[in-house]
Short mmCIF file of C-alpha atoms in Angstrom, two decimals:
data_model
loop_
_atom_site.label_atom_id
_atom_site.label_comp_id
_atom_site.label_asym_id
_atom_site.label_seq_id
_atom_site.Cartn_x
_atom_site.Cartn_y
_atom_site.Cartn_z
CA UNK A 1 57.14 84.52 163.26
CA UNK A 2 58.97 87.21 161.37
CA UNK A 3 60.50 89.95 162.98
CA UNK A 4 57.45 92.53 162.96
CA UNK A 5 55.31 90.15 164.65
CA UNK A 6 58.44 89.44 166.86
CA UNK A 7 59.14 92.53 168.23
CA UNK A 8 54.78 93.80 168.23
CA UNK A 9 54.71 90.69 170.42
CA UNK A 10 57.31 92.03 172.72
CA UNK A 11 55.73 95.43 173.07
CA UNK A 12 52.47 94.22 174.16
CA UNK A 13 54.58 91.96 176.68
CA UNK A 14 56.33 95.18 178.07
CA UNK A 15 53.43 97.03 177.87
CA UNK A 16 51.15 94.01 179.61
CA UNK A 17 54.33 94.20 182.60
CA UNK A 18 54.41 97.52 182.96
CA UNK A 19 50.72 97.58 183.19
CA UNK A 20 50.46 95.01 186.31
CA UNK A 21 53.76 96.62 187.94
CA UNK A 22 51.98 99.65 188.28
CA UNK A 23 48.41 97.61 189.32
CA UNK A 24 51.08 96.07 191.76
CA UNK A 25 52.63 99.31 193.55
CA UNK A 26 49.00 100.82 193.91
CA UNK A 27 47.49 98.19 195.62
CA UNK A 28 50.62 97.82 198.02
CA UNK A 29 50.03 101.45 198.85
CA UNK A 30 46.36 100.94 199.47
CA UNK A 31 47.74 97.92 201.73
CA UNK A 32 50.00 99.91 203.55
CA UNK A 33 47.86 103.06 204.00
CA UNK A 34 45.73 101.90 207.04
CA UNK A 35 49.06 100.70 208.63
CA UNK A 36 50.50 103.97 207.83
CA UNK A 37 47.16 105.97 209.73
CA UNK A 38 47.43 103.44 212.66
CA UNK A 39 50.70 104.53 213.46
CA UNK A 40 49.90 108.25 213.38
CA UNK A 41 46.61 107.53 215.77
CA UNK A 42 48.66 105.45 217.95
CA UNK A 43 49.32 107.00 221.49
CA UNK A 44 51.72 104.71 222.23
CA UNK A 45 53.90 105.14 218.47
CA UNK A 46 56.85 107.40 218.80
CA UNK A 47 57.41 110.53 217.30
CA UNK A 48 60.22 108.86 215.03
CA UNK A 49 57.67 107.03 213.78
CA UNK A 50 54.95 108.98 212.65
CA UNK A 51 57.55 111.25 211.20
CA UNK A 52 58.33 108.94 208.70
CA UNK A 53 54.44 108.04 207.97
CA UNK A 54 54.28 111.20 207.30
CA UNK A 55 56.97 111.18 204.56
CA UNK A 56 55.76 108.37 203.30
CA UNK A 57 52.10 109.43 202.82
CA UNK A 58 53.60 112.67 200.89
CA UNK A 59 53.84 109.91 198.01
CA UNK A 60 51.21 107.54 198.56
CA UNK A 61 48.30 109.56 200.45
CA UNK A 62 45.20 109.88 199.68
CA UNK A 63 42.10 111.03 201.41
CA UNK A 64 41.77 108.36 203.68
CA UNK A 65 44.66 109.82 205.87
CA UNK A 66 43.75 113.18 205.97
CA UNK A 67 41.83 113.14 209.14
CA UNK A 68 45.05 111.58 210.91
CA UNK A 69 47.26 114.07 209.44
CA UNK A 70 44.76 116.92 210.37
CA UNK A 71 45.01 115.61 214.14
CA UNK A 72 48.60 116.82 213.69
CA UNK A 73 48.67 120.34 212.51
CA UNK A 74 48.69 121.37 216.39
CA UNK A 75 51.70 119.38 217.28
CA UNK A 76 54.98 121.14 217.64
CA UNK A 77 57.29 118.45 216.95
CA UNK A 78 54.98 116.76 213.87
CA UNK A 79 53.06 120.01 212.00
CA UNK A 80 54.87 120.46 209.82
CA UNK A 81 55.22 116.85 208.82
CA UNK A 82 51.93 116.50 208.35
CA UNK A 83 51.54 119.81 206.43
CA UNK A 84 54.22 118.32 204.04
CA UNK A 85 51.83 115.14 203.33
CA UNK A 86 48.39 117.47 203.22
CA UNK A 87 50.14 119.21 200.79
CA UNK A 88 50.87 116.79 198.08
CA UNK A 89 47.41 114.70 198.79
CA UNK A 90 44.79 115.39 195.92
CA UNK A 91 41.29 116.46 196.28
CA UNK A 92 39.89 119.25 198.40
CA UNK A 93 39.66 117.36 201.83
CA UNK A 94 43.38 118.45 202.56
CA UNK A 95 42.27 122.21 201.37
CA UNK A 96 39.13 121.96 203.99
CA UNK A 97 41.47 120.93 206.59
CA UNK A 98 43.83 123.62 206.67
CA UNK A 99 40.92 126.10 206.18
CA UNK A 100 40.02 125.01 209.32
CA UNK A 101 43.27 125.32 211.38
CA UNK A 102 43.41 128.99 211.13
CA UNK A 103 40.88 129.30 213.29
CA UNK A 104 42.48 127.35 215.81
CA UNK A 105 45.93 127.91 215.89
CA UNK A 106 48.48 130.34 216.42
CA UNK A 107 52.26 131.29 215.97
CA UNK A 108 54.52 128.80 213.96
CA UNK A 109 51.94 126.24 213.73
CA UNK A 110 49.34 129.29 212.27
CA UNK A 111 52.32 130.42 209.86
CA UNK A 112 52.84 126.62 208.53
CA UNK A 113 49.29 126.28 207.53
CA UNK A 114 48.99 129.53 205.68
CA UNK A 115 51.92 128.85 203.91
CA UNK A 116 50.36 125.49 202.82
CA UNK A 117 47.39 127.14 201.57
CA UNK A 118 49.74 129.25 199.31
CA UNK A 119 51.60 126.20 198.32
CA UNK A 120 47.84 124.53 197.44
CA UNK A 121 46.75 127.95 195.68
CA UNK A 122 43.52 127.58 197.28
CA UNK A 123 41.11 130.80 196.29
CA UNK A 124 38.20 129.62 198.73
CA UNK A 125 40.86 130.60 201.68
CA UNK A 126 40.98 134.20 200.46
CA UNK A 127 38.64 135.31 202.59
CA UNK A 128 40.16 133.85 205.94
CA UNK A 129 43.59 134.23 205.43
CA UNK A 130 43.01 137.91 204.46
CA UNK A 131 41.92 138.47 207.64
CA UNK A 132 45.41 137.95 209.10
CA UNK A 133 46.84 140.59 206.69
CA UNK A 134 45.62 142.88 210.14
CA UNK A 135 47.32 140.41 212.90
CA UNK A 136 49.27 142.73 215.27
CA UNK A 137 52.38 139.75 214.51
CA UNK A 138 54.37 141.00 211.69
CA UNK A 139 55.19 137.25 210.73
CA UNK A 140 51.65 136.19 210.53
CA UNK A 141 50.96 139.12 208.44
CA UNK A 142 53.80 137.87 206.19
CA UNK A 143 52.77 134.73 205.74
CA UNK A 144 48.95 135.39 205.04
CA UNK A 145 50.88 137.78 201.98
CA UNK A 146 52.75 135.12 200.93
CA UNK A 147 49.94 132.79 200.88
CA UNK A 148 47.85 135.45 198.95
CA UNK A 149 50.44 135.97 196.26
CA UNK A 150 50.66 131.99 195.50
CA UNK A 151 47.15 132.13 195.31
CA UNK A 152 47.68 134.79 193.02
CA UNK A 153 43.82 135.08 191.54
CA UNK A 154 42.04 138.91 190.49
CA UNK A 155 40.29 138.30 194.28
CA UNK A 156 43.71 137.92 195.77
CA UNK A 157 45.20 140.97 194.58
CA UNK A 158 42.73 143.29 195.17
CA UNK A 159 42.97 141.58 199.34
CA UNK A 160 46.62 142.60 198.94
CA UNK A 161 46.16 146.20 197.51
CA UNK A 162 43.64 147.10 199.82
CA UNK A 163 46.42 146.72 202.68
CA UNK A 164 48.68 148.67 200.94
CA UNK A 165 47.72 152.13 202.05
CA UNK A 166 48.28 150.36 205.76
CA UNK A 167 51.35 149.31 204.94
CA UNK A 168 54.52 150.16 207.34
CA UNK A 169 58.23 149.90 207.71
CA UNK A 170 58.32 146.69 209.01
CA UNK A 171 55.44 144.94 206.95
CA UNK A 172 56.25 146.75 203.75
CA UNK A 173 58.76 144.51 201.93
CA UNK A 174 56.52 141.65 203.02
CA UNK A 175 53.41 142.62 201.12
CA UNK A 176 55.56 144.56 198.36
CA UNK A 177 57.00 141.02 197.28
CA UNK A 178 53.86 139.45 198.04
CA UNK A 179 52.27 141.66 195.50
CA UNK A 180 55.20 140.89 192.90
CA UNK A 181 54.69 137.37 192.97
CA UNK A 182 50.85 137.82 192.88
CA UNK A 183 51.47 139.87 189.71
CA UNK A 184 53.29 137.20 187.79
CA UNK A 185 50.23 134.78 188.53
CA UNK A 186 47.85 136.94 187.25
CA UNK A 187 49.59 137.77 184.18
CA UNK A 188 50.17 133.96 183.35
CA UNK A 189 46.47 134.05 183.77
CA UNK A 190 46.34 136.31 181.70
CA UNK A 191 44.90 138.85 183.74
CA UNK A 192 46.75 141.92 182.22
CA UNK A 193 45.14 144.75 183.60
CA UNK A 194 44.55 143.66 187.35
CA UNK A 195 48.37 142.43 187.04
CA UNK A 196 49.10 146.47 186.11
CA UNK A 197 46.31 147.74 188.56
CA UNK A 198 48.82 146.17 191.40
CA UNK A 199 51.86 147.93 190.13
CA UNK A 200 50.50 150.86 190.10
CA UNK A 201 49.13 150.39 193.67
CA UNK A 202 52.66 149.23 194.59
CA UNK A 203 54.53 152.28 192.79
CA UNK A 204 52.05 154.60 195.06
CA UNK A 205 52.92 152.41 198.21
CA UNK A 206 54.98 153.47 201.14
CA UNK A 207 57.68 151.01 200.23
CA UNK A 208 61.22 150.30 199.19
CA UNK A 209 62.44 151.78 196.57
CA UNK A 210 63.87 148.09 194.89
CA UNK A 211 59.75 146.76 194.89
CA UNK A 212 58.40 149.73 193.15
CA UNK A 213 61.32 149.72 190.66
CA UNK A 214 59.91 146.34 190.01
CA UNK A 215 56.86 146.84 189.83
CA UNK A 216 57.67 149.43 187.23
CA UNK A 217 59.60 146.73 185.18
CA UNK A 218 56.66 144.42 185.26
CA UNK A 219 53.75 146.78 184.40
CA UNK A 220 55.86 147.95 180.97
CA UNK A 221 56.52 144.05 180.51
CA UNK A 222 52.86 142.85 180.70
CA UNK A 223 51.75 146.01 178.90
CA UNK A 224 54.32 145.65 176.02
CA UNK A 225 53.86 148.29 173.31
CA UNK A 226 51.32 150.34 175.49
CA UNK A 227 54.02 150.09 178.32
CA UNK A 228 56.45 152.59 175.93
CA UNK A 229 55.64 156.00 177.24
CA UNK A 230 56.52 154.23 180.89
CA UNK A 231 59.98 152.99 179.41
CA UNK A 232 60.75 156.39 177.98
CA UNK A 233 59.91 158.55 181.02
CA UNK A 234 62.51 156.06 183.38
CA UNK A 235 64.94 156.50 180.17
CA UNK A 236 64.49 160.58 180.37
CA UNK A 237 64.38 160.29 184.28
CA UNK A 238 67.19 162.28 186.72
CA UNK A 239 67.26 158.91 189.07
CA UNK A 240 70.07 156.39 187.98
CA UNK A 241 68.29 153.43 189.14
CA UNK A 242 64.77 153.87 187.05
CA UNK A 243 67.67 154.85 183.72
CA UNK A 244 69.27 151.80 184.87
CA UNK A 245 65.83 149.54 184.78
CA UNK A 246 65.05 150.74 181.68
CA UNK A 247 67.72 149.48 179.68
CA UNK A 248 67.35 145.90 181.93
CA UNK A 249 63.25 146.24 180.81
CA UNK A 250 64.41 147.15 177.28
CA UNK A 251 66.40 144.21 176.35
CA UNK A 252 63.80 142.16 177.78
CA UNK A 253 61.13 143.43 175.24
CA UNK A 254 60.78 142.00 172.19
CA UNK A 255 62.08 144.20 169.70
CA UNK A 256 59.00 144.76 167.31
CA UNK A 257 57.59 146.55 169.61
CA UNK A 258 59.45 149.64 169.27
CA UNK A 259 61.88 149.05 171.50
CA UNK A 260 64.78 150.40 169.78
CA UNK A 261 63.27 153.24 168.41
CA UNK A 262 62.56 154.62 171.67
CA UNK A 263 65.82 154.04 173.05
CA UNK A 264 67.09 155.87 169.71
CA UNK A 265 64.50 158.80 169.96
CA UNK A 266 65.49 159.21 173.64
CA UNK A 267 69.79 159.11 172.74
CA UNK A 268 70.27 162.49 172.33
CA UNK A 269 69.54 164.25 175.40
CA UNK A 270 71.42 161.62 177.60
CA UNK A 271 74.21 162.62 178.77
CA UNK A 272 77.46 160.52 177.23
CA UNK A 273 77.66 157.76 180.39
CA UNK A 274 74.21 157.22 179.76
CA UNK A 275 74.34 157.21 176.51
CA UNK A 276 77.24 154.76 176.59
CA UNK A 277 74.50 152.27 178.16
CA UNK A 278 72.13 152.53 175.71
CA UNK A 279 74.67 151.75 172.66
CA UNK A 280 75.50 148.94 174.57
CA UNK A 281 71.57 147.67 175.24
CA UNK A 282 71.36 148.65 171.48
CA UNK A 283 73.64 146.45 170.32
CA UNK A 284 72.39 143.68 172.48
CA UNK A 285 68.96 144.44 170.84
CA UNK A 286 70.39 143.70 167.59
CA UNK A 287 70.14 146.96 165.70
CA UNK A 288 72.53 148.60 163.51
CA UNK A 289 70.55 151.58 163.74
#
């Protein structure tokens, strides 16, 4: 044997290995899965116990313990144990399941599951969990935003900016950063102009002044060289903040664009702090100009 066939031989063998190691570890999770389910049925199993079947079906569970782990969702010491392994178990059995709970639960239990459903992304829960966005519980309405941003679909957002014009003091931020996270889904979606539609709903919001200023930033990001005349007018405005978001927007930009030449056209009727700033963002732009 000469030393291609030697070391093809030893591939296949490492291959062959690797091959039944992994045939191996799948059927000793299959093996252990109905012990696993046993001991979260079990009356008599302590809560120890079914803690850690719980941790250990977030790596091995499949389908088959779903019902078990849906028996769970109402128990105070164990919900959120189970949520952890409904979570990370494929298919859409764990997705029916929590769709479910919120009909029959309430508090922390109610705020778990809605956050799982916005860990899941699961746009068939829209519908429900928008209906929360009204609970009288300012943390249930903060979760069901949450989970509405991570879902983060055109259906989503428009749940989200419809609550907007309700928003108040103390459910403001809440939604506001609900609605910033739901923009950067849609724009890796690549659903540009719903992703501006929202931050323009959240600039014309009751709400902090630090969420519209970011929703500002992203609209002349996902916009790019239509998002100018937006960069310009915080440039030329009399509020520090919106100056100073510019110049963080503007050296996120790329540069063909026209970046620079806005910054450039705008120079002259700064005053010299500001325009101190923008030689600075200039120069990190890259242009002698």
């Amino acid at each position: 044997m000469n030393r291609t066939q030697y070391f093809r031989s030893v591939v296949v063998v490492v291959c062959l290995s690797a091959t039944v190691s992994a045939l191996s570890a799948q059927d000793a999770a299959m093996s252990e899965m109905p012990q696993l389910v046993a001991v979260l049925t079990s009356a008599e199993a302590p809560v120890f116990d079914k803690a850690k079947a719980c941790q250990r079906l977030v790596i091995i569970g499949d389908e088959s313990a779903v019902p078990a782990l849906a028996g769970l969702l109402a128990d105070a010491k164990l919900s959120a144990y189970a949520r952890d392994a409904l979570e990370a178990i494929p298919g859409t059995a764990p997705d029916v399941v929590f769709r479910d709970a919120l009909s029959r639960l309430e508090g922390e239990r109610l705020i778990g599951v809605l956050g799982s459903i916005g860990v899941r992304r699961d746009a068939e829960a829209i519908d429900a969990v928008a209906t929360f966005l009204g609970s009288d519980d300012a943390a249930t309405v903060a979760a069901a935003a949450r989970a509405l941003g991570h879902i983060g679909t055109p259906a989503a957002a428009d749940k989200l900016r419809n609550t907007l014009s309700e928003a108040t003091a103390e459910s403001g931020p809440a939604l506001g950063n609900a609605c910033l996270v739901c923009i950067q889904e849609l724009t890796k979606q690549g659903e540009r102009d719903k992703a501006v539609t929202l931050c323009d709903a959240l600039q014309d919001a009751e709400l902090p002044q630090h969420i519209k200023l970011a929703a500002t930033r992203n609209a002349i990001a996902v916009l790019g060289q239509k998002g100018l005349p937006r960069l310009v007018e915080l440039l030329e405005s009399d509020d520090e903040s919106q100056f100073r978001v510019a110049l963080h927007v503007a050296r996120h930009l790329d540069d063909r664009l026209g970046v620079s030449k806005a910054l450039i056209a705008a120079f002259k009727e700064q005053s010299p702090s500001r325009q101190a700033l923008m030689l600075i963002a200039l120069g990190d732009l890259g242009q002698q100009a």
